[in-house]
PDB file of C-alpha atoms and ligand atoms in Angstrom:
ATOM      1  CA  MET H  49      -4.821  22.186  18.873  1.00 58.00           C
ATOM      2  CA  SER H  50      -3.543  22.069  15.369  1.00 80.00           C
ATOM      3  CA  PHE H  51      -2.851  19.009  13.319  1.00 90.00           C
ATOM      4  CA  TYR H  52      -0.357  20.943  11.193  1.00 93.00           C
ATOM      5  CA  GLU H  53       2.753  23.033  11.277  1.00 95.00           C
ATOM      6  CA  VAL H  54       2.960  25.265   8.213  1.00 96.00           C
ATOM      7  CA  ILE H  55       6.493  26.328   7.263  1.00 97.00           C
ATOM      8  CA  ASP H  56       5.994  27.318   3.612  1.00 97.00           C
ATOM      9  CA  PRO H  57       2.617  29.059   3.075  1.00 97.00           C
ATOM     10  CA  LYS H  58       2.082  26.807   0.030  1.00 96.00           C
ATOM     11  CA  PHE H  59       1.713  23.876   2.448  1.00 97.00           C
ATOM     12  CA  GLY H  60      -1.461  25.590   3.661  1.00 94.00           C
ATOM     13  CA  GLU H  61      -3.013  24.755   0.286  1.00 95.00           C
ATOM     14  CA  TYR H  62      -2.186  21.073   0.719  1.00 96.00           C
ATOM     15  CA  VAL H  63      -4.084  20.580   3.970  1.00 95.00           C
ATOM     16  CA  LEU H  64      -7.701  21.072   5.016  1.00 93.00           C
ATOM     17  CA  PHE H  65      -8.057  23.224   8.119  1.00 87.00           C
ATOM     18  CA  ASN H  66     -10.757  21.056   9.686  1.00 90.00           C
ATOM     19  CA  ALA H  67      -9.663  17.548   8.594  1.00 93.00           C
ATOM     20  CA  PRO H  68      -8.409  15.661  11.643  1.00 94.00           C
ATOM     21  CA  VAL H  69      -5.534  13.263  12.109  1.00 97.00           C
ATOM     22  CA  LYS H  70      -7.787  10.358  12.985  1.00 97.00           C
ATOM     23  CA  GLN H  71      -6.714   7.174  14.745  1.00 98.00           C
ATOM     24  CA  LEU H  72      -8.190   4.259  12.792  1.00 98.00           C
ATOM     25  CA  ALA H  73      -6.819   1.353  14.813  1.00 98.00           C
ATOM     26  CA  THR H  74      -4.485   0.815  17.747  1.00 98.00           C
ATOM     27  CA  GLY H  75      -3.061  -1.846  20.060  1.00 98.00           C
ATOM     28  CA  PHE H  76      -0.230  -3.031  17.807  1.00 98.00           C
ATOM     29  CA  ASP H  77       3.497  -3.101  18.622  1.00 98.00           C
ATOM     30  CA  TRP H  78       5.214  -1.627  15.532  1.00 98.00           C
ATOM     31  CA  VAL H  79       3.139  -1.019  12.438  1.00 98.00           C
ATOM     32  CA  GLU H  80       4.727  -0.575   9.008  1.00 98.00           C
ATOM     33  CA  GLY H  81       4.252  -1.217   5.314  1.00 98.00           C
ATOM     34  CA  PRO H  82       0.863   0.382   4.539  1.00 98.00           C
ATOM     35  CA  VAL H  83      -0.569  -0.314   1.081  1.00 98.00           C
ATOM     36  CA  TRP H  84      -3.965   0.760  -0.261  1.00 98.00           C
ATOM     37  CA  PHE H  85      -6.312  -1.522  -2.224  1.00 97.00           C
ATOM     38  CA  GLY H  86      -8.864   0.848  -3.767  1.00 95.00           C
ATOM     39  CA  ASP H  87     -10.567  -2.070  -5.508  1.00 95.00           C
ATOM     40  CA  ALA H  88     -11.238  -3.721  -2.127  1.00 96.00           C
ATOM     41  CA  ASN H  89     -11.625  -0.411  -0.254  1.00 96.00           C
ATOM     42  CA  CYS H  90      -9.100  -1.483   2.343  1.00 98.00           C
ATOM     43  CA  LEU H  91      -5.632  -0.847   3.720  1.00 98.00           C
ATOM     44  CA  LEU H  92      -3.151  -3.616   4.485  1.00 98.00           C
ATOM     45  CA  PHE H  93      -0.304  -2.987   6.929  1.00 98.00           C
ATOM     46  CA  SER H  94       2.278  -4.966   8.881  1.00 98.00           C
ATOM     47  CA  ASP H  95       2.355  -5.385  12.658  1.00 98.00           C
ATOM     48  CA  ILE H  96       5.926  -6.636  12.505  1.00 98.00           C
ATOM     49  CA  PRO H  97       6.723  -7.886  16.052  1.00 98.00           C
ATOM     50  CA  ASN H  98       3.390  -9.746  16.152  1.00 98.00           C
ATOM     51  CA  ASN H  99       4.191 -11.467  12.859  1.00 98.00           C
ATOM     52  CA  ARG H 100       1.003 -10.514  11.074  1.00 98.00           C
ATOM     53  CA  ILE H 101      -0.464  -8.424   8.282  1.00 98.00           C
ATOM     54  CA  MET H 102      -3.609  -6.541   9.280  1.00 98.00           C
ATOM     55  CA  ARG H 103      -6.449  -5.238   7.135  1.00 98.00           C
ATOM     56  CA  TRP H 104      -8.454  -2.081   7.806  1.00 98.00           C
ATOM     57  CA  SER H 105     -11.587  -1.109   5.925  1.00 97.00           C
ATOM     58  CA  PRO H 106     -13.909   1.845   6.576  1.00 96.00           C
ATOM     59  CA  ASP H 107     -16.789  -0.643   6.330  1.00 92.00           C
ATOM     60  CA  THR H 108     -15.609  -3.427   8.618  1.00 95.00           C
ATOM     61  CA  GLY H 109     -12.762  -2.033  10.705  1.00 97.00           C
ATOM     62  CA  VAL H 110      -9.721  -4.131  11.572  1.00 98.00           C
ATOM     63  CA  SER H 111      -9.147  -7.809  10.910  1.00 98.00           C
ATOM     64  CA  THR H 112      -6.173 -10.112  10.421  1.00 98.00           C
ATOM     65  CA  TYR H 113      -5.206 -10.543   6.782  1.00 98.00           C
ATOM     66  CA  ARG H 114      -2.307 -12.995   7.206  1.00 98.00           C
ATOM     67  CA  ALA H 115      -0.682 -14.621  10.244  1.00 98.00           C
ATOM     68  CA  PRO H 116       2.032 -15.643  10.421  1.00 98.00           C
ATOM     69  CA  SER H 117       3.337 -13.128   7.885  1.00 98.00           C
ATOM     70  CA  ASN H 118       7.019 -14.161   8.135  1.00 98.00           C
ATOM     71  CA  TYR H 119       7.515 -10.818   9.874  1.00 98.00           C
ATOM     72  CA  SER H 120       6.548  -8.850   6.778  1.00 98.00           C
ATOM     73  CA  ASN H 121       7.534  -5.194   6.603  1.00 98.00           C
ATOM     74  CA  GLY H 122       7.067  -3.020   3.483  1.00 98.00           C
ATOM     75  CA  HIS H 123       4.422  -3.613   0.826  1.00 98.00           C
ATOM     76  CA  THR H 124       3.379  -2.379  -2.560  1.00 98.00           C
ATOM     77  CA  ARG H 125       1.385  -3.634  -5.561  1.00 98.00           C
ATOM     78  CA  ASP H 126       2.680  -4.599  -8.967  1.00 97.00           C
ATOM     79  CA  LEU H 127       1.263  -3.536 -12.334  1.00 96.00           C
ATOM     80  CA  GLN H 128      -1.358  -6.309 -12.122  1.00 96.00           C
ATOM     81  CA  GLY H 129      -2.413  -5.165  -8.651  1.00 97.00           C
ATOM     82  CA  ARG H 130      -0.834  -8.106  -6.853  1.00 98.00           C
ATOM     83  CA  LEU H 131       0.557  -7.660  -3.349  1.00 98.00           C
ATOM     84  CA  ILE H 132       4.354  -7.474  -3.121  1.00 98.00           C
ATOM     85  CA  SER H 133       5.763  -8.068   0.388  1.00 98.00           C
ATOM     86  CA  CYS H 134       9.145  -7.727   2.098  1.00 98.00           C
ATOM     87  CA  GLU H 135       9.600 -10.493   4.668  1.00 98.00           C
ATOM     88  CA  HIS H 136      12.199 -10.304   7.431  1.00 98.00           C
ATOM     89  CA  GLY H 137      11.512 -13.832   8.668  1.00 98.00           C
ATOM     90  CA  LEU H 138      12.321 -15.744   5.499  1.00 98.00           C
ATOM     91  CA  ARG H 139      14.579 -12.913   4.253  1.00 98.00           C
ATOM     92  CA  ARG H 140      12.792 -12.587   0.950  1.00 98.00           C
ATOM     93  CA  VAL H 141      10.458 -10.578  -1.280  1.00 98.00           C
ATOM     94  CA  THR H 142       7.263 -12.302  -2.368  1.00 98.00           C
ATOM     95  CA  ARG H 143       4.263 -11.784  -4.619  1.00 98.00           C
ATOM     96  CA  THR H 144       0.791 -12.912  -3.605  1.00 98.00           C
ATOM     97  CA  GLU H 145      -0.945 -14.191  -6.734  1.00 98.00           C
ATOM     98  CA  HIS H 146      -4.616 -13.505  -7.406  1.00 97.00           C
ATOM     99  CA  ASP H 147      -5.393 -17.078  -6.324  1.00 98.00           C
ATOM    100  CA  GLY H 148      -3.581 -16.558  -3.007  1.00 97.00           C
ATOM    101  CA  THR H 149      -0.468 -18.611  -3.704  1.00 98.00           C
ATOM    102  CA  ILE H 150       2.912 -17.084  -2.883  1.00 98.00           C
ATOM    103  CA  THR H 151       5.692 -16.635  -5.441  1.00 98.00           C
ATOM    104  CA  VAL H 152       9.226 -15.854  -4.287  1.00 98.00           C
ATOM    105  CA  ILE H 153      10.611 -12.815  -6.125  1.00 98.00           C
ATOM    106  CA  ALA H 154      14.062 -12.790  -4.470  1.00 98.00           C
ATOM    107  CA  ASP H 155      15.686 -14.460  -1.476  1.00 98.00           C
ATOM    108  CA  GLN H 156      19.392 -14.386  -2.306  1.00 98.00           C
ATOM    109  CA  TYR H 157      22.100 -12.552  -4.175  1.00 98.00           C
ATOM    110  CA  ASP H 158      25.395 -14.023  -5.319  1.00 97.00           C
ATOM    111  CA  GLY H 159      24.524 -17.278  -3.529  1.00 97.00           C
ATOM    112  CA  LYS H 160      24.049 -15.597  -0.150  1.00 98.00           C
ATOM    113  CA  PRO H 161      20.776 -14.973   1.724  1.00 98.00           C
ATOM    114  CA  LEU H 162      19.383 -11.445   1.678  1.00 98.00           C
ATOM    115  CA  ASN H 163      19.501  -9.554   5.000  1.00 98.00           C
ATOM    116  CA  SER H 164      15.903  -8.553   5.716  1.00 98.00           C
ATOM    117  CA  PRO H 165      14.092  -6.811   2.850  1.00 98.00           C
ATOM    118  CA  ASN H 166      12.501  -3.666   4.218  1.00 98.00           C
ATOM    119  CA  ASP H 167      10.611  -1.614   1.644  1.00 98.00           C
ATOM    120  CA  VAL H 168       9.638  -2.011  -2.000  1.00 98.00           C
ATOM    121  CA  VAL H 169       8.323  -0.180  -5.046  1.00 98.00           C
ATOM    122  CA  VAL H 170       7.403  -1.301  -8.566  1.00 98.00           C
ATOM    123  CA  LYS H 171       8.434   0.784 -11.568  1.00 97.00           C
ATOM    124  CA  SER H 172       6.152   1.222 -14.579  1.00 96.00           C
ATOM    125  CA  ASP H 173       8.262  -1.311 -16.531  1.00 96.00           C
ATOM    126  CA  GLY H 174       7.334  -3.959 -13.970  1.00 97.00           C
ATOM    127  CA  THR H 175      10.734  -4.133 -12.269  1.00 98.00           C
ATOM    128  CA  ILE H 176      10.654  -4.534  -8.482  1.00 98.00           C
ATOM    129  CA  TRP H 177      13.030  -2.371  -6.416  1.00 98.00           C
ATOM    130  CA  PHE H 178      13.668  -3.145  -2.748  1.00 98.00           C
ATOM    131  CA  THR H 179      16.002  -2.168   0.076  1.00 98.00           C
ATOM    132  CA  ASP H 180      17.800  -4.755   2.194  1.00 98.00           C
ATOM    133  CA  PRO H 181      19.132  -3.308   5.478  1.00 97.00           C
ATOM    134  CA  HIS H 182      20.041  -5.617   8.358  1.00 96.00           C
ATOM    135  CA  TYR H 183      17.445  -4.476  10.917  1.00 96.00           C
ATOM    136  CA  GLY H 184      15.341  -7.642  10.740  1.00 96.00           C
ATOM    137  CA  ILE H 185      18.222 -10.004  11.545  1.00 97.00           C
ATOM    138  CA  MET H 186      19.785  -7.978  14.392  1.00 95.00           C
ATOM    139  CA  THR H 187      17.427  -9.390  17.054  1.00 95.00           C
ATOM    140  CA  ASN H 188      14.535 -11.810  17.411  1.00 96.00           C
ATOM    141  CA  TYR H 189      12.037  -8.934  17.806  1.00 96.00           C
ATOM    142  CA  GLU H 190      11.231  -8.292  14.129  1.00 96.00           C
ATOM    143  CA  GLY H 191      12.411 -11.591  12.672  1.00 96.00           C
ATOM    144  CA  TYR H 192      15.114 -14.088  13.513  1.00 96.00           C
ATOM    145  CA  LYS H 193      18.583 -13.099  14.665  1.00 97.00           C
ATOM    146  CA  ALA H 194      21.141 -14.167  12.070  1.00 98.00           C
ATOM    147  CA  LYS H 195      24.529 -13.372  10.630  1.00 97.00           C
ATOM    148  CA  GLN H 196      24.660 -10.664   7.980  1.00 97.00           C
ATOM    149  CA  GLU H 197      26.236 -11.982   4.784  1.00 98.00           C
ATOM    150  CA  LEU H 198      25.576  -9.145   2.325  1.00 98.00           C
ATOM    151  CA  PRO H 199      25.977  -5.357   2.382  1.00 97.00           C
ATOM    152  CA  CYS H 200      22.804  -3.309   2.831  1.00 97.00           C
ATOM    153  CA  ASN H 201      22.019  -2.836  -0.849  1.00 98.00           C
ATOM    154  CA  LEU H 202      19.240  -1.505  -3.029  1.00 98.00           C
ATOM    155  CA  TYR H 203      18.217  -4.231  -5.498  1.00 98.00           C
ATOM    156  CA  ARG H 204      16.200  -4.391  -8.691  1.00 98.00           C
ATOM    157  CA  VAL H 205      14.488  -7.591  -9.816  1.00 98.00           C
ATOM    158  CA  THR H 206      13.230  -8.108 -13.343  1.00 97.00           C
ATOM    159  CA  PRO H 207      10.422 -10.639 -12.794  1.00 93.00           C
ATOM    160  CA  ASP H 208      10.374 -11.968 -16.376  1.00 91.00           C
ATOM    161  CA  THR H 209      14.044 -12.990 -16.344  1.00 93.00           C
ATOM    162  CA  GLN H 210      14.484 -13.262 -12.542  1.00 91.00           C
ATOM    163  CA  ASP H 211      17.617 -11.124 -12.902  1.00 97.00           C
ATOM    164  CA  ILE H 212      18.611  -9.365  -9.690  1.00 98.00           C
ATOM    165  CA  ASP H 213      20.922  -6.352  -9.811  1.00 98.00           C
ATOM    166  CA  VAL H 214      22.560  -4.232  -7.117  1.00 98.00           C
ATOM    167  CA  MET H 215      21.522  -0.685  -8.011  1.00 98.00           C
ATOM    168  CA  ILE H 216      23.046   1.073  -4.985  1.00 96.00           C
ATOM    169  CA  GLY H 217      25.769  -0.549  -2.907  1.00 94.00           C
ATOM    170  CA  ASP H 218      27.255   2.451  -1.139  1.00 89.00           C
ATOM    171  CA  GLY H 219      24.364   3.148   1.225  1.00 85.00           C
ATOM    172  CA  ASN H 220      24.531   2.702   4.959  1.00 90.00           C
ATOM    173  CA  CYS H 221      21.089   1.291   5.728  1.00 94.00           C
ATOM    174  CA  PRO H 222      18.770   2.087   2.807  1.00 96.00           C
ATOM    175  CA  ASN H 223      15.137   1.986   3.863  1.00 96.00           C
ATOM    176  CA  GLY H 224      12.104   3.750   2.307  1.00 97.00           C
ATOM    177  CA  LEU H 225      12.120   4.518  -1.407  1.00 97.00           C
ATOM    178  CA  ALA H 226       9.937   6.097  -4.084  1.00 97.00           C
ATOM    179  CA  PHE H 227      10.170   7.227  -7.694  1.00 97.00           C
ATOM    180  CA  SER H 228       9.149  10.700  -8.810  1.00 96.00           C
ATOM    181  CA  PRO H 229       5.846  10.691 -10.755  1.00 95.00           C
ATOM    182  CA  ASP H 230       7.714  10.778 -14.105  1.00 95.00           C
ATOM    183  CA  GLU H 231      10.273   8.205 -12.834  1.00 96.00           C
ATOM    184  CA  THR H 232      13.245  10.398 -13.734  1.00 97.00           C
ATOM    185  CA  ALA H 233      14.274  10.506 -10.066  1.00 97.00           C
ATOM    186  CA  LEU H 234      14.513   7.968  -7.264  1.00 98.00           C
ATOM    187  CA  PHE H 235      14.367   9.092  -3.635  1.00 98.00           C
ATOM    188  CA  LEU H 236      16.062   6.720  -1.210  1.00 97.00           C
ATOM    189  CA  ALA H 237      15.937   7.090   2.566  1.00 96.00           C
ATOM    190  CA  ASP H 238      18.893   5.949   4.649  1.00 94.00           C
ATOM    191  CA  THR H 239      18.231   5.413   8.345  1.00 91.00           C
ATOM    192  CA  GLY H 240      21.720   4.341   9.440  1.00 83.00           C
ATOM    193  CA  ARG H 241      22.684   1.948  12.203  1.00 81.00           C
ATOM    194  CA  MET H 242      20.505   1.918  15.313  1.00 74.00           C
ATOM    195  CA  PHE H 243      21.715   4.039  18.250  1.00 73.00           C
ATOM    196  CA  SER H 244      24.508   5.572  16.199  1.00 79.00           C
ATOM    197  CA  ASP H 245      25.294   9.075  15.005  1.00 79.00           C
ATOM    198  CA  ASP H 246      24.732   7.998  11.407  1.00 80.00           C
ATOM    199  CA  PRO H 247      22.957  10.654   9.326  1.00 79.00           C
ATOM    200  CA  GLN H 248      19.213  10.327   8.721  1.00 87.00           C
ATOM    201  CA  HIS H 249      18.636  11.553   5.219  1.00 94.00           C
ATOM    202  CA  ILE H 250      17.024  11.122   1.826  1.00 96.00           C
ATOM    203  CA  ARG H 251      19.218  10.863  -1.259  1.00 97.00           C
ATOM    204  CA  ARG H 252      18.100  11.754  -4.776  1.00 98.00           C
ATOM    205  CA  PHE H 253      19.244   9.785  -7.834  1.00 98.00           C
ATOM    206  CA  ASP H 254      18.710  10.475 -11.514  1.00 98.00           C
ATOM    207  CA  VAL H 255      17.160   7.479 -13.279  1.00 98.00           C
ATOM    208  CA  ALA H 256      18.228   6.722 -16.868  1.00 97.00           C
ATOM    209  CA  ALA H 257      15.882   5.108 -19.369  1.00 95.00           C
ATOM    210  CA  ASP H 258      17.421   1.689 -18.655  1.00 95.00           C
ATOM    211  CA  GLY H 259      17.028   2.225 -14.888  1.00 96.00           C
ATOM    212  CA  ALA H 260      20.687   3.016 -14.187  1.00 97.00           C
ATOM    213  CA  LEU H 261      21.118   5.441 -11.299  1.00 98.00           C
ATOM    214  CA  SER H 262      23.479   8.404 -11.051  1.00 97.00           C
ATOM    215  CA  GLY H 263      23.938  11.290  -8.641  1.00 97.00           C
ATOM    216  CA  GLY H 264      22.781  10.328  -5.171  1.00 96.00           C
ATOM    217  CA  ASP H 265      23.559  13.508  -3.284  1.00 96.00           C
ATOM    218  CA  VAL H 266      21.835  14.100   0.020  1.00 96.00           C
ATOM    219  CA  PHE H 267      18.507  15.683  -0.845  1.00 95.00           C
ATOM    220  CA  HIS H 268      17.101  16.328   2.613  1.00 97.00           C
ATOM    221  CA  GLU H 269      18.123  15.673   6.239  1.00 94.00           C
ATOM    222  CA  ILE H 270      15.233  14.543   8.395  1.00 92.00           C
ATOM    223  CA  ASN H 271      14.986  16.143  11.816  1.00 92.00           C
ATOM    224  CA  PRO H 272      13.811  14.980  14.246  1.00 92.00           C
ATOM    225  CA  GLY H 273      13.817  11.255  13.672  1.00 88.00           C
ATOM    226  CA  ALA H 274      14.341   9.279  10.503  1.00 86.00           C
ATOM    227  CA  SER H 275      12.871   8.897   7.068  1.00 87.00           C
ATOM    228  CA  ASP H 276      11.756   5.289   7.360  1.00 92.00           C
ATOM    229  CA  GLY H 277       9.014   5.470   4.729  1.00 96.00           C
ATOM    230  CA  ILE H 278       8.237   7.914   1.908  1.00 97.00           C
ATOM    231  CA  ARG H 279       5.560   8.475  -0.733  1.00 97.00           C
ATOM    232  CA  LEU H 280       5.129  11.207  -3.346  1.00 97.00           C
ATOM    233  CA  ASP H 281       2.115  13.192  -4.435  1.00 97.00           C
ATOM    234  CA  THR H 282       1.285  13.964  -8.061  1.00 96.00           C
ATOM    235  CA  ASP H 283       3.286  17.213  -7.940  1.00 95.00           C
ATOM    236  CA  GLY H 284       6.414  15.433  -6.742  1.00 96.00           C
ATOM    237  CA  ASN H 285       6.325  16.549  -3.111  1.00 98.00           C
ATOM    238  CA  ILE H 286       7.788  13.946  -0.751  1.00 98.00           C
ATOM    239  CA  TRP H 287       5.784  12.882   2.316  1.00 98.00           C
ATOM    240  CA  SER H 288       8.164  11.299   4.795  1.00 97.00           C
ATOM    241  CA  SER H 289       7.968   9.734   8.219  1.00 96.00           C
ATOM    242  CA  ALA H 290       9.686  11.617  11.055  1.00 95.00           C
ATOM    243  CA  ALA H 291       9.753  11.479  14.846  1.00 94.00           C
ATOM    244  CA  ASP H 292       7.137  14.221  15.255  1.00 95.00           C
ATOM    245  CA  GLY H 293       4.828  13.260  12.425  1.00 97.00           C
ATOM    246  CA  VAL H 294       4.889  13.375   8.631  1.00 98.00           C
ATOM    247  CA  HIS H 295       7.094  15.934   6.900  1.00 98.00           C
ATOM    248  CA  CYS H 296       6.191  17.355   3.492  1.00 98.00           C
ATOM    249  CA  ILE H 297       9.309  18.133   1.452  1.00 98.00           C
ATOM    250  CA  SER H 298       9.276  20.073  -1.819  1.00 98.00           C
ATOM    251  CA  PRO H 299      10.790  18.623  -5.031  1.00 96.00           C
ATOM    252  CA  LYS H 300      13.749  20.934  -4.352  1.00 96.00           C
ATOM    253  CA  GLY H 301      14.318  19.441  -0.886  1.00 97.00           C
ATOM    254  CA  ALA H 302      12.832  22.154   1.383  1.00 97.00           C
ATOM    255  CA  LEU H 303      10.675  21.301   4.377  1.00 98.00           C
ATOM    256  CA  MET H 304       7.244  22.797   3.638  1.00 98.00           C
ATOM    257  CA  GLY H 305       5.226  21.673   6.614  1.00 98.00           C
ATOM    258  CA  LYS H 306       4.356  18.879   9.010  1.00 98.00           C
ATOM    259  CA  ILE H 307       1.385  16.775   9.931  1.00 98.00           C
ATOM    260  CA  LEU H 308       1.724  16.281  13.673  1.00 97.00           C
ATOM    261  CA  VAL H 309       1.179  12.719  14.882  1.00 97.00           C
ATOM    262  CA  PRO H 310       1.255  11.711  18.566  1.00 96.00           C
ATOM    263  CA  GLU H 311       3.364   8.558  17.978  1.00 97.00           C
ATOM    264  CA  LEU H 312       6.638   7.859  16.181  1.00 96.00           C
ATOM    265  CA  VAL H 313       5.799   7.467  12.482  1.00 97.00           C
ATOM    266  CA  SER H 314       7.247   4.600  10.429  1.00 97.00           C
ATOM    267  CA  ASN H 315       5.624   4.927   7.009  1.00 98.00           C
ATOM    268  CA  VAL H 316       2.843   6.437   4.928  1.00 98.00           C
ATOM    269  CA  CYS H 317       0.766   5.736   1.823  1.00 98.00           C
ATOM    270  CA  PHE H 318      -1.929   7.542  -0.137  1.00 98.00           C
ATOM    271  CA  GLY H 319      -5.334   5.933  -0.546  1.00 97.00           C
ATOM    272  CA  GLY H 320      -9.017   6.452  -0.023  1.00 96.00           C
ATOM    273  CA  ARG H 321     -11.349   8.059  -2.553  1.00 91.00           C
ATOM    274  CA  GLY H 322      -9.249   9.742  -5.227  1.00 92.00           C
ATOM    275  CA  LYS H 323      -6.048   8.848  -3.349  1.00 95.00           C
ATOM    276  CA  GLN H 324      -6.431  12.048  -1.334  1.00 97.00           C
ATOM    277  CA  GLN H 325      -6.126  10.442   2.067  1.00 97.00           C
ATOM    278  CA  LEU H 326      -2.762   9.828   3.724  1.00 98.00           C
ATOM    279  CA  PHE H 327      -2.545   6.663   5.828  1.00 98.00           C
ATOM    280  CA  ILE H 328       0.118   6.808   8.524  1.00 98.00           C
ATOM    281  CA  THR H 329       1.599   3.843  10.391  1.00 98.00           C
ATOM    282  CA  ALA H 330       2.940   5.052  13.747  1.00 98.00           C
ATOM    283  CA  THR H 331       4.237   2.692  16.439  1.00 97.00           C
ATOM    284  CA  THR H 332       1.073   1.170  18.000  1.00 98.00           C
ATOM    285  CA  SER H 333      -1.532   2.796  15.744  1.00 98.00           C
ATOM    286  CA  VAL H 334      -2.673   3.585  12.237  1.00 98.00           C
ATOM    287  CA  TYR H 335      -3.842   7.134  11.547  1.00 98.00           C
ATOM    288  CA  ALA H 336      -5.306   8.806   8.461  1.00 98.00           C
ATOM    289  CA  ILE H 337      -5.851  12.347   7.319  1.00 98.00           C
ATOM    290  CA  LYS H 338      -7.674  13.733   4.298  1.00 97.00           C
ATOM    291  CA  LEU H 339      -5.612  16.169   2.240  1.00 97.00           C
ATOM    292  CA  ASN H 340      -6.019  18.571  -0.656  1.00 96.00           C
ATOM    293  CA  ARG H 341      -3.373  16.465  -2.437  1.00 95.00           C
ATOM    294  CA  GLN H 342      -3.428  13.328  -4.548  1.00 96.00           C
ATOM    295  CA  GLY H 343      -0.968  10.474  -4.282  1.00 96.00           C
ATOM    296  CA  ALA H 344       1.147   9.632  -7.304  1.00 94.00           C
ATOM    297  CA  GLN H 345      -0.281   6.677  -9.142  1.00 74.00           C
ATOM    298  CA  ARG H 346       2.377   4.130  -8.171  1.00 66.00           C
ATOM    299  CA  PRO H 347       1.248   2.632  -4.838  1.00 61.00           C
TER     300      PRO H 347
HETATM  301 MG1  LIG T 229      11.124   0.791   6.491  1.00 82.67          MG
END
């Protein structure tokens, strides 16, 4: 069996013919939000329906990092290495300080509660960008059922001033997001309403020096499945979740190849030695594969 499907021959240079897609841990209900801590040699990820953040290390295996997690979903790290978390349960974005205390980054806009923050990135100027679709308040499975009071926006928080800005308000259900390595482009996945015919695509925005976004044309349509989570490598290729695995998409938007995964993939992140390992959260399990690629420096 092959772990890959090569569409563009260049993709063959990105993978290692004998590196397996390896299951690291299983038995969860819906894993999401992987983030690598090279300094602690471990991966954190969410097991959303079970209301917990798990930790995996090659040395010690799997343990519980935080429970309850307020139904946390996406994670990243800020410029000081602190954990940034999206929480469905308390409908907020938080920062875990180095001493373990929790600081609220954002929980409302215009006097109304956020929907259910889903995924998050930090730009090199320290601003925190997160998506706020309604998935976590639709049912009691991944949070608490509640009334939606705000559109599904993309927000930017400036931690120093606590300013919160709507950066994109015309999305359907914005989800995964990532900047290009030089931060001149932002890629934003939109996964639409559940059980609808809404398009599943990634949009590309130009990013001005002050962070303002323009453009936003559809960059790539994911098929099969949806682009729930995305990360970029140092050459600007996009690695996106899909129903049949992880799709590698060129900076021009062409599908180059796939890593085949036996479960529905939700998200990915680079980590391991030299950031050349791709960690994959997929339904009940976490997988990893070593690549001939390096993740872009932003987690
Ligand atoms: Mg997501």
